[in-house]
Short mmCIF file of C-alpha atoms and ligand atoms in Angstrom, two decimals:
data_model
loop_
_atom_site.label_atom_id
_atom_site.label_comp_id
_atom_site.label_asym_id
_atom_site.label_seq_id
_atom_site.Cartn_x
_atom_site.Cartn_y
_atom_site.Cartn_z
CA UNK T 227 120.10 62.75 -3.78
CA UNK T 228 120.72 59.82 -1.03
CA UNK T 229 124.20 58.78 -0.71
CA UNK T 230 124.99 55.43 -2.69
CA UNK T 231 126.02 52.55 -0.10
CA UNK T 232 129.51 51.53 -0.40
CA UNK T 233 129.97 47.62 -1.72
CA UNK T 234 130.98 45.22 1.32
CA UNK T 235 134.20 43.37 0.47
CA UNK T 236 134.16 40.32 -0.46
CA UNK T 237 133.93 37.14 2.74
CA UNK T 238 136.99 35.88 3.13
CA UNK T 239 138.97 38.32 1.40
CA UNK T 240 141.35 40.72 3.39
CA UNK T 241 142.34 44.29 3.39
CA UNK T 242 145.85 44.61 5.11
CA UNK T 243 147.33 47.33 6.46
CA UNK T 244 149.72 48.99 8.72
CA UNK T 245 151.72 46.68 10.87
CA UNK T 246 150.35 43.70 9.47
CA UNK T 247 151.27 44.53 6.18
CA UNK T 248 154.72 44.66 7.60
CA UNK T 249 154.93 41.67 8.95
CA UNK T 250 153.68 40.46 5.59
CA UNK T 251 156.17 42.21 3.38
CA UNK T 252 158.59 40.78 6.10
CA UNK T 253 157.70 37.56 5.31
CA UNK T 254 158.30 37.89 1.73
CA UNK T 255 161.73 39.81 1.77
CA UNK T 256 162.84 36.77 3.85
CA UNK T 257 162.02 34.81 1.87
CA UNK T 258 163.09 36.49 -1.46
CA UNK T 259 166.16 36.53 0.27
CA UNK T 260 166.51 32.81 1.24
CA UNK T 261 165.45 31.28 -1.60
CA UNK T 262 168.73 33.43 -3.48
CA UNK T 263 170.79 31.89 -0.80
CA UNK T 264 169.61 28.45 -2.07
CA UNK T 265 169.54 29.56 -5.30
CA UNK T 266 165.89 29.16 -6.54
CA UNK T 267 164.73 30.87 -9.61
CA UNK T 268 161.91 32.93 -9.66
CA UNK T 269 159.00 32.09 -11.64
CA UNK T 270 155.60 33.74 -11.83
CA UNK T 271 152.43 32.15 -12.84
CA UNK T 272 149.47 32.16 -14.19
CA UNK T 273 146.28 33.22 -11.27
CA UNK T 274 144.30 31.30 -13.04
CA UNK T 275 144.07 27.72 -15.31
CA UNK T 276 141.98 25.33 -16.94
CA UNK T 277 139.91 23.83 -14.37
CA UNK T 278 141.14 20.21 -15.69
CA UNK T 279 145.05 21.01 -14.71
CA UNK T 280 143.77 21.28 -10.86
CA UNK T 281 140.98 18.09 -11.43
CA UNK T 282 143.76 16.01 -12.77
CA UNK T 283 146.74 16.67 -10.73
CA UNK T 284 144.88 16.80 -7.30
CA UNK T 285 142.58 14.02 -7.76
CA UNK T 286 138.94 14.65 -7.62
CA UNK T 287 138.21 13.04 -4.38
CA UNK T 288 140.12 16.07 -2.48
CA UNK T 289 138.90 18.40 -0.61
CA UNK T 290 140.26 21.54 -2.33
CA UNK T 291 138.53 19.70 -6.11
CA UNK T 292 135.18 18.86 -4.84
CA UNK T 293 134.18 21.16 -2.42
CA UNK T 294 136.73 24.23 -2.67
CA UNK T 295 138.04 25.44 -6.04
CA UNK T 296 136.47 28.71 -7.51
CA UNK T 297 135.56 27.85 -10.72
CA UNK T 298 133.68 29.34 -13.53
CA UNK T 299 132.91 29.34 -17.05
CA UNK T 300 134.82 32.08 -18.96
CA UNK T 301 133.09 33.99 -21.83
CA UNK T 302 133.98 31.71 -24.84
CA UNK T 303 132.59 28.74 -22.55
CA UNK T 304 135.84 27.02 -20.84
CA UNK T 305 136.07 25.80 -17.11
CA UNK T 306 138.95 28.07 -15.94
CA UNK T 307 139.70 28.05 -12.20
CA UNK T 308 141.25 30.67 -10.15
CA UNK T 309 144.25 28.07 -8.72
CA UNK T 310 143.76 26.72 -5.17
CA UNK T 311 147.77 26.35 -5.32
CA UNK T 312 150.65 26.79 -6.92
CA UNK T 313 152.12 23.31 -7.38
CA UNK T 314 150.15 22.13 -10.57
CA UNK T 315 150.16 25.15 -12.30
CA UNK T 316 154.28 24.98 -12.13
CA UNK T 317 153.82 21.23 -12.85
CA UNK T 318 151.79 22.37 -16.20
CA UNK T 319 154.46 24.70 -16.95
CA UNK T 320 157.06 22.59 -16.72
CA UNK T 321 155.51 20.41 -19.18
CA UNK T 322 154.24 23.20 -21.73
CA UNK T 323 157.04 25.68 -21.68
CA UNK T 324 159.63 23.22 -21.84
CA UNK T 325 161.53 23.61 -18.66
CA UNK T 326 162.66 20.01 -18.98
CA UNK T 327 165.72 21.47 -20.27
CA UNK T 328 166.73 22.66 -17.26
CA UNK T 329 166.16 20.01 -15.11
CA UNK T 330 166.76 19.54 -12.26
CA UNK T 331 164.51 22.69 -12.01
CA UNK T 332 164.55 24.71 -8.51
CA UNK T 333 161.66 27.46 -8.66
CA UNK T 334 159.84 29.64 -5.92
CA UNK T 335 157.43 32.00 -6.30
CA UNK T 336 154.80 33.98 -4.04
CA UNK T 337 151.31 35.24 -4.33
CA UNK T 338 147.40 34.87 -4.00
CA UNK T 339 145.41 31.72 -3.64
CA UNK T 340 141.39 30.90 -4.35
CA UNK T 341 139.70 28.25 -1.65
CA UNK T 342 136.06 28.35 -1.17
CA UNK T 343 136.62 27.72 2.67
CA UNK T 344 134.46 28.97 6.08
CA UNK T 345 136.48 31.96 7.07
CA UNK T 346 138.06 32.01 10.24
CA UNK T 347 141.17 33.41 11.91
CA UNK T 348 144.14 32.18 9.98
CA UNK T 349 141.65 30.87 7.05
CA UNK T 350 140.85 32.72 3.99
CA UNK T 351 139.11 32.82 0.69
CA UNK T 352 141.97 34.86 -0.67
CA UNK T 353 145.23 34.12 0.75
CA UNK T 354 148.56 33.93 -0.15
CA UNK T 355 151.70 31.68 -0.22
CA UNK T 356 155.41 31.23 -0.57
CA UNK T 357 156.15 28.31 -2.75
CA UNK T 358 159.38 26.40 -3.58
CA UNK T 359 159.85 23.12 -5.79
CA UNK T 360 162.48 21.20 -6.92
CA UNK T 361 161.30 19.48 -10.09
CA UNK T 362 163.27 16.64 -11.96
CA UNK T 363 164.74 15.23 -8.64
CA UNK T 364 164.30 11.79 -7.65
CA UNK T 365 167.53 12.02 -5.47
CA UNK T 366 166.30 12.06 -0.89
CA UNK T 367 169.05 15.30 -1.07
CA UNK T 368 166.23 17.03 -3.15
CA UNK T 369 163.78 17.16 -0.10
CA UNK T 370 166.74 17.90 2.51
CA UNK T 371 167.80 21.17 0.47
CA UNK T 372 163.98 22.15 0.64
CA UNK T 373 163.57 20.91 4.49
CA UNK T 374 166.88 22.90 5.21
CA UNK T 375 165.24 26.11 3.29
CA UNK T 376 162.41 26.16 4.75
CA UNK T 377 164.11 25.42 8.60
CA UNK T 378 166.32 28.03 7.69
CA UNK T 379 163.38 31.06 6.91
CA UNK T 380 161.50 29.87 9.91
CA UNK T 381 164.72 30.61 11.95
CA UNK T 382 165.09 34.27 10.00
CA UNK T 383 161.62 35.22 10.49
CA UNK T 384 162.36 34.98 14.10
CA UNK T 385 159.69 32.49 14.91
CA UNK T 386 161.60 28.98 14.59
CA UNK T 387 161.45 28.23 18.37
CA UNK T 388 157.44 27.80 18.44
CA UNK T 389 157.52 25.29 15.17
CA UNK T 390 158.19 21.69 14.95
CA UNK T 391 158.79 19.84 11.92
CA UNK T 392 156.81 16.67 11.97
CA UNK T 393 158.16 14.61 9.14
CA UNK T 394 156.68 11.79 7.42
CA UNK T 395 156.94 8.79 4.55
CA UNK T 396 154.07 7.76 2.56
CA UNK T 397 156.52 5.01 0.90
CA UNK T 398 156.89 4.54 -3.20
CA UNK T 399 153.92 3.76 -5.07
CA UNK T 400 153.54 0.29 -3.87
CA UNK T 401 154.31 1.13 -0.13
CA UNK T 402 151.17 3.49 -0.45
CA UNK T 403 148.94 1.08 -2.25
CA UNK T 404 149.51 -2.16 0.55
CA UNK T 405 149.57 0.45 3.49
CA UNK T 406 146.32 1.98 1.71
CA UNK T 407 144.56 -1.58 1.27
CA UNK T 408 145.32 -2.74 4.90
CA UNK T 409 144.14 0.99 6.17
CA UNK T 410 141.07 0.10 4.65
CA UNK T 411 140.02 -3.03 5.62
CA UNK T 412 141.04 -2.18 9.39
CA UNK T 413 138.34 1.02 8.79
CA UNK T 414 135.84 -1.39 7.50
CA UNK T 415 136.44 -3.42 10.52
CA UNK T 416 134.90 -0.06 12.53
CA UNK T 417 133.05 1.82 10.12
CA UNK T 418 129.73 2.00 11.98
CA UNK T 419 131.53 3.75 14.72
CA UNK T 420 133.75 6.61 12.56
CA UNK T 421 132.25 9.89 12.00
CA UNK T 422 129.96 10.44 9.10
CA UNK T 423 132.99 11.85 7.23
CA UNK T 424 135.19 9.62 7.98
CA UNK T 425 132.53 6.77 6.38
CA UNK T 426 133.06 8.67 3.13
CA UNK T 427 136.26 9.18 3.17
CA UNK T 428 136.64 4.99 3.81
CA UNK T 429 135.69 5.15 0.05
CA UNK T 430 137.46 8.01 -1.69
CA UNK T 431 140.62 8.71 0.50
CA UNK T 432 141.20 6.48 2.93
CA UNK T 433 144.47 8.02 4.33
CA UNK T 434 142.87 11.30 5.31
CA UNK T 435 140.69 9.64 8.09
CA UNK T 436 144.41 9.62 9.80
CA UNK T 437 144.34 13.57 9.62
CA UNK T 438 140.89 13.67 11.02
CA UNK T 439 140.58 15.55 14.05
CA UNK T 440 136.97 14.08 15.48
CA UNK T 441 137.36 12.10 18.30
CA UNK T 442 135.36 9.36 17.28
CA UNK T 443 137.98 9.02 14.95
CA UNK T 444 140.95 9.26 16.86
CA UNK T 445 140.67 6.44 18.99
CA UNK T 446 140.84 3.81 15.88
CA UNK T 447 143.32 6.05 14.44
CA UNK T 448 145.69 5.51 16.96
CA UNK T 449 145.76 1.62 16.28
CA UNK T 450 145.56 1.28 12.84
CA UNK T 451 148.06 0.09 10.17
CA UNK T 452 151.53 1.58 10.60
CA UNK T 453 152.92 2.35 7.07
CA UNK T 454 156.31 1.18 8.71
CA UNK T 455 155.18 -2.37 8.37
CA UNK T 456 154.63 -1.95 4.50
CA UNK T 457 157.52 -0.43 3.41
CA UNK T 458 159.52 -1.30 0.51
CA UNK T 459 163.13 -1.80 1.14
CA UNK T 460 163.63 1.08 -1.46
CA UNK T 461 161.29 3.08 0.39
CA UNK T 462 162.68 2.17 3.66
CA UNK T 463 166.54 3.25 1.87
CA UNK T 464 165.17 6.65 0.58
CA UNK T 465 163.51 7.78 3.83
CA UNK T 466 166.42 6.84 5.91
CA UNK T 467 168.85 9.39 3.30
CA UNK T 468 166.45 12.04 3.86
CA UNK T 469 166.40 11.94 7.89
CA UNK T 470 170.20 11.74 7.65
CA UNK T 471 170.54 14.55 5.23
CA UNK T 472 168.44 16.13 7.85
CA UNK T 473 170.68 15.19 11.09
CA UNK T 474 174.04 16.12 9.06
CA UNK T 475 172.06 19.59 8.57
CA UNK T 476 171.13 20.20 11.94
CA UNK T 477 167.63 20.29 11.11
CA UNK T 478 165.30 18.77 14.20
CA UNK T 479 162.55 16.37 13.32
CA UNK T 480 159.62 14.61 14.75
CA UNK T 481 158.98 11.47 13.31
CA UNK T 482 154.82 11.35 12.94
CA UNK T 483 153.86 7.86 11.64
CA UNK T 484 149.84 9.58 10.89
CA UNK T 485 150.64 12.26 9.15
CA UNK T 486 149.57 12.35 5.26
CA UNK T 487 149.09 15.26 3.34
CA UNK T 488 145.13 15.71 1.95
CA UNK T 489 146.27 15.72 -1.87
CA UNK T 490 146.77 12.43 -3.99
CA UNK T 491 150.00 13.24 -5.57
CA UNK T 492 152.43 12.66 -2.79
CA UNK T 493 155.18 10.01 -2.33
CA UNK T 494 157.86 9.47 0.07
CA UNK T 495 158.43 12.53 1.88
CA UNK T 496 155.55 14.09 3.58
CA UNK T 497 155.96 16.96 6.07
CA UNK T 498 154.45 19.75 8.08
CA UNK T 499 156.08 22.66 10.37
CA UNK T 500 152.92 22.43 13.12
CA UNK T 501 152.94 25.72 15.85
CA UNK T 502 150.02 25.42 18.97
CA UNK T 503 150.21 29.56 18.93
CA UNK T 504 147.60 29.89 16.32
CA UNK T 505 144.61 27.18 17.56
CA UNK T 506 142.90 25.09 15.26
CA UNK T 507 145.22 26.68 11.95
CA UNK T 508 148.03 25.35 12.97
CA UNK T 509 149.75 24.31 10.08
CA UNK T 510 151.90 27.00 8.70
CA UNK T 511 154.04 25.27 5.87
CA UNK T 512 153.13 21.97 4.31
CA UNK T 513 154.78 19.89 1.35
CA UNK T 514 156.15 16.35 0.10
CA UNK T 515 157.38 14.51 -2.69
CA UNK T 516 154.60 14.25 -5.30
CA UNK T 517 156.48 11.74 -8.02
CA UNK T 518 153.07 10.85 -9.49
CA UNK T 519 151.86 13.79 -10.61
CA UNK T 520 153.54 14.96 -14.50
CA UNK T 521 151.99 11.74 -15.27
CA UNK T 522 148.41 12.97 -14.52
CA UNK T 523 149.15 15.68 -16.80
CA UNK T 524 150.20 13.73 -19.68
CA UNK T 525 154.06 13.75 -18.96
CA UNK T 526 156.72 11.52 -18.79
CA UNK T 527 157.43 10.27 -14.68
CA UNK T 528 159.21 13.12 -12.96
CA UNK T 529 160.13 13.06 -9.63
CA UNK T 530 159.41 16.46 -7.89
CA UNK T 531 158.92 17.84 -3.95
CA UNK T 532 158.06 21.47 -3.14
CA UNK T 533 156.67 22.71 0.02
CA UNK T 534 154.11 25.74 1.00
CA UNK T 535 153.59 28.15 3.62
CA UNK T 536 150.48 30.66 4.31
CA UNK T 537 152.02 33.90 4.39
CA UNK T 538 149.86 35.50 6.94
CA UNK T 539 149.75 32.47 9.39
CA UNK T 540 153.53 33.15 9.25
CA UNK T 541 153.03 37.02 9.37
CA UNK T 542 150.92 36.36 12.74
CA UNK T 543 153.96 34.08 14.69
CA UNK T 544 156.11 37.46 13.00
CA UNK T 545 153.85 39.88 15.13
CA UNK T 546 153.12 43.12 14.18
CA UNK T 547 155.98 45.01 12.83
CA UNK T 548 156.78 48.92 12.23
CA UNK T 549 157.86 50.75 8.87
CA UNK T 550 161.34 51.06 8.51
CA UNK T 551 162.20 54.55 10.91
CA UNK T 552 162.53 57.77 8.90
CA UNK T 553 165.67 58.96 8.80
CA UNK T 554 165.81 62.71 7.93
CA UNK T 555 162.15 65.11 7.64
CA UNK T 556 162.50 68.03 5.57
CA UNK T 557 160.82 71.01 7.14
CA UNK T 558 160.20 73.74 5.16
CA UNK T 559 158.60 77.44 5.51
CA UNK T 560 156.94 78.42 2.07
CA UNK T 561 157.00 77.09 -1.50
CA UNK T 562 160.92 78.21 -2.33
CA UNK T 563 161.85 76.32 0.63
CA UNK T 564 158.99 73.39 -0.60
CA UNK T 565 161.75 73.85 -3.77
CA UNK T 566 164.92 73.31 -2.32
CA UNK T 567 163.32 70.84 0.20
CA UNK T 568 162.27 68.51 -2.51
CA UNK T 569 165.91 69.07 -4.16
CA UNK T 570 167.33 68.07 -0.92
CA UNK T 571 164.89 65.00 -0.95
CA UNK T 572 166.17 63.47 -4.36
CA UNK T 573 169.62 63.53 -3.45
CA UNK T 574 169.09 61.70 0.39
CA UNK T 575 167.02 58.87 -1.35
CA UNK T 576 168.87 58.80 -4.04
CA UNK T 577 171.71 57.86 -1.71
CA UNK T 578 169.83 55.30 0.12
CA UNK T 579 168.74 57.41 2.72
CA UNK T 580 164.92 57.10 4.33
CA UNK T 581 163.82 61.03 3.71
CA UNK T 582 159.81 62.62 3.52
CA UNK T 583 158.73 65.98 3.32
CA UNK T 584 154.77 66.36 4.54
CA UNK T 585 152.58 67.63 1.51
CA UNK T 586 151.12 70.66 3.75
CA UNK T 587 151.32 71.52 7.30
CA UNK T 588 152.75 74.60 9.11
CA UNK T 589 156.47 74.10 10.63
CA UNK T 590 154.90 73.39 14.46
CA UNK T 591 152.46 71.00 12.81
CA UNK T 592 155.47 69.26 10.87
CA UNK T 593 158.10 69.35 13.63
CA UNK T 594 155.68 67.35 15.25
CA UNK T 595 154.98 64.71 12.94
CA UNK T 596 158.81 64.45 12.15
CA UNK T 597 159.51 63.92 15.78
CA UNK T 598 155.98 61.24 16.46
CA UNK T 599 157.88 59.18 13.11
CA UNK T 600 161.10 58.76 15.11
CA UNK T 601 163.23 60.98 12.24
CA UNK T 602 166.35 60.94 13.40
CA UNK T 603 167.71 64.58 11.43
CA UNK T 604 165.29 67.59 10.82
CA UNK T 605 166.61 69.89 7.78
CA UNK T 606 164.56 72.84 8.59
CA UNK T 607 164.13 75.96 5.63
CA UNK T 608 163.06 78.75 7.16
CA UNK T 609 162.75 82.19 5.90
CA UNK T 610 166.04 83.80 7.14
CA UNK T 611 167.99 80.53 6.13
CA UNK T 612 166.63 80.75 3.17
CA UNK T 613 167.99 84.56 2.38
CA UNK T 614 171.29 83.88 3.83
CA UNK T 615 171.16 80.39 1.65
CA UNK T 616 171.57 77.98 5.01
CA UNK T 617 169.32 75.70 6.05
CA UNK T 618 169.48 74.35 9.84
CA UNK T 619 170.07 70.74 10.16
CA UNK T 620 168.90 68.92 13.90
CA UNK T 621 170.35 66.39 15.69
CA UNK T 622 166.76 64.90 16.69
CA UNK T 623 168.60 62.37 18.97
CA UNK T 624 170.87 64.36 20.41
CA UNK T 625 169.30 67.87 20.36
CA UNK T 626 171.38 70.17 18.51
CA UNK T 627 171.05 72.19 15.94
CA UNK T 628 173.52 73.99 13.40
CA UNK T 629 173.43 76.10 10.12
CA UNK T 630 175.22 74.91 7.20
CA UNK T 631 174.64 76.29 3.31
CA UNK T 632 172.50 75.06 1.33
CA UNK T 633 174.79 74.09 -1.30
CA UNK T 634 176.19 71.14 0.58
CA UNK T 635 173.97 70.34 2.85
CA UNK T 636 173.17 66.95 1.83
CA UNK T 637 177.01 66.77 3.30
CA UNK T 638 176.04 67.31 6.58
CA UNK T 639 173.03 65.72 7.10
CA UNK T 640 175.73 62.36 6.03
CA UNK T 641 177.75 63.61 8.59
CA UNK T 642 175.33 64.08 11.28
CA UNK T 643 173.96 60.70 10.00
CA UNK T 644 177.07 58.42 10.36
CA UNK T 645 178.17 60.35 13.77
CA UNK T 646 174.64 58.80 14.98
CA UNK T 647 175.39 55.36 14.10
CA UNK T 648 174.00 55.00 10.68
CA UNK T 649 176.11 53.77 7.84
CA UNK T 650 175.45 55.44 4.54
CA UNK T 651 174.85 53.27 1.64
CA UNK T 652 176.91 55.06 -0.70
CA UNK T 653 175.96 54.67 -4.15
P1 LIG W 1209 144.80 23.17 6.35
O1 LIG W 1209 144.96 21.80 6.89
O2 LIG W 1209 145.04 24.27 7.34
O3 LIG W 1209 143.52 23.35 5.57
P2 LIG W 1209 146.09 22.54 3.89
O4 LIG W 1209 146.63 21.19 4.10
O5 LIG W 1209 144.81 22.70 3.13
O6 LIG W 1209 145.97 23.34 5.28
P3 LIG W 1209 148.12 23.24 2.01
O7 LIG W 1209 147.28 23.03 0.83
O8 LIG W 1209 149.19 22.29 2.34
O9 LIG W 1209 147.20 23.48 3.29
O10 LIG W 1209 148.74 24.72 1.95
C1 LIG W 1209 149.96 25.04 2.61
C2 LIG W 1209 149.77 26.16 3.61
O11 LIG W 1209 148.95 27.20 3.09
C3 LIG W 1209 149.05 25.76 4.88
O12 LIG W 1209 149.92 25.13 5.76
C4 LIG W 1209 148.59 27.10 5.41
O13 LIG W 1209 149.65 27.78 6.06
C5 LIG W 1209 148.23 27.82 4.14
N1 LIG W 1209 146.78 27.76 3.87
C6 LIG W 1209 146.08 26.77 3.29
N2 LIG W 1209 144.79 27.09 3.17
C7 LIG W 1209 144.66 28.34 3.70
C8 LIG W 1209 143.57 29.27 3.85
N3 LIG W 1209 142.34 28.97 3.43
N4 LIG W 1209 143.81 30.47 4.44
C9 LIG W 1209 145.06 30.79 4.86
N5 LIG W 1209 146.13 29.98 4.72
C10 LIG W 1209 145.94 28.78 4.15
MG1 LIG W 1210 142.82 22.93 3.67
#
């Protein structure tokens, strides 16, 4: 019979492994860890939703609605999509569950994404993101506690000196709307001369022909409306309490009067942390204040600002990163040894401590592999230790090598341990 061919995976979609998947873990950790320090609660959601909660809260004229959402009908015929991003599916939540209660509402949470996009390096049809929000805040110290967060992970993955923050306002409601009208009648004023994208965007999102990156576009770009000039004075008061939130923090800035984010729900605070080490995906977190967007779903105004981050454009400024070292191989000689080896193995982990015994292998064959994974003790069970009940434990760093019984020698492999330099989580 003719061997069956193995299914491709699918474009876009990425197996990780090894060091990357360090880096990637890495990511998370940190930021499991800083959003405690901040105190955001962990929520998990849904992978998938009606197609309408993405429709509505996005806008349809977006990029991600019209031309990259995986959507399908499910078997009892409903448009379910699998979500693009995590804001409006926490937005829907908020608003079904009844997290109003606990308002103001500060939530993070991780995991995979769904955009039909054209694969490249640092773009994916599956990727994933860390996500924080602060929902039921209409208060400019709401988006400094998230700008401060997510300065703060950038500087504990290591990778803050290559990232700028270029920081934005899109102005209230009718900020947007005057900048918006004026935007478009100075692009009508050179339509014929804007890219072919750009001529279609001059009727379904005007403000993203400032994010365009064709150089046809750029040059009208750079002289067109500055949403400075149509600024409430609210507008003006809540942007200036936000940079100064930021200066009191320490947090560095770029003031970029272009930048607007590509969905319709933003407001006020608009903001990117930009990196040149990654080429054209250079964008590696992304958020704003998105005030309008409960009401698409049927809810009362909320104000609301989250940010998000592409985990493995920030696992690619991380580098590649090893495993945590091993800290003590078991090496034994036969299957009592294999006994009292996996004995010895319980009680090391159990007390914190980074221990593996190879599955097969003869003791040359293991020795080696203990010594290529950087173990820093070998407990070796060899035949005569075994009848005298000793085992010998090896100072891989240092060299040497003593017997000790059995019966305590989870004792001295502590000992050997913490005379190396390794504290000993006790538990
Ligand atoms: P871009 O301009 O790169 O398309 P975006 O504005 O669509 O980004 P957001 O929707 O703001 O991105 O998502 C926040 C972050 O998620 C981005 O800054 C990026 O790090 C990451 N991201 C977005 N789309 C992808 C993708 N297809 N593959 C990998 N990461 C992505
Ligand atoms: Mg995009």
């Amino acid at each position: 019979m003719s061997r069956q061919e193995t299914p491709r995976p699918i474009r876009g979609t990425q197996d990780i492994f090894g060091a990357e998947a360090e880096a990637f873990a890495f990511v998370v950790e940190t930021f499991e860890r800083v959003r405690k320090l901040y105190r955001f609660r962990r929520v998990e959601m849904p992978v998938f939703e009606k197609t309408e909660v993405f429709a509505r809260s996005l806008g349809e004229t977006t990029d991600v609605v019209s031309k990259e959402m995986y959507s399908f009908d499910d078997r009892g015929g409903e448009s379910l999509t699998l979500r693009p991003e995590f804001t409006a599916g926490i937005a829907r939540a908020y608003l079904t569950d009844g997290w109003q209660q606990y308002s103001p509402l500060k939530v993070a949470t991780h995991g995979p994404l769904f955009r039909y996009e054209r694969p490249q390096k640092g773009r994916y049809r599956q990727f994933h993101q860390i996500d924080a929000e602060i929902i039921g805040a209409g208060e400019p110290q709401a988006d400094v506690e998230l700008l401060c967060m997510a300065d703060q992970l950038l500087k504990e993955l290591g990778i803050a000196d290559g990232v700028t923050l270029q920081l934005n306002t899109l102005g209230d409601a009718d900020s947007r709307d005057s900048w918006r009208v004026a935007l478009v009648a100075y692009f009508q004023s050179c339509r014929h001369e804007l890219s072919e994208d750009s001529q279609d965007r001059l009727e379904r999102n005007p403000l993203r022909i400032l994010d365009s990156k064709d150089p046809r576009d750029k040059v009208f770009v750079a002289d067109a409306p500055r949403i400075d000039d149509y600024l409430t004075p609210e507008a003006e008061d809540f942007f200036s309490a936000v940079t100064a939130g930021l200066d009191a923090a320490g947090v560095e800035y770029t003031r970029m009067d272009k930048l607007v984010r590509g969905l319709d729900y933003y407001r006020h605070t608009a903001f990117e942390f930009i990196t040149d080490r990654l080429g054209a995906q250079g964008t590696v977190l992304g958020g704003g204040r998105y005030d309008g967007l409960m009401e698409s779903l049927g809810g009362a105004p909320t104000p609301a600002v989250g940010w998000a981050a592409g985990i493995e454009r920030l696992a690619m400024l991380v580098g590649e990163r090893d495993a945590a070292p091993l800290d003590v191989a078991i090496i034994p000689l036969g299957s009592a040894a294999e006994l009292h080896g996996a004995g010895i193995l319980a009680t090391l982990r159990g007390h914190g401590i980074c221990a593996d015994m190879d599955f097969r292998g003869n003791m040359k064959k293991r020795m080696q592999r203990a010594n290529n994974s950087g173990a820093s003790v070998a407990v070796i069970i060899g035949d005569d230790e075994l009848a005298k009940g000793v085992a010998n434990v090896k100072d891989l760093i240092g060299g040497d090598q003593a017997e000790a019984p059995l019966v305590d020698i989870c004792d001295h492999v502590f000992g050997l341990l913490s005379r190396q330099g390794r504290s000993i989580p006790v538990r």
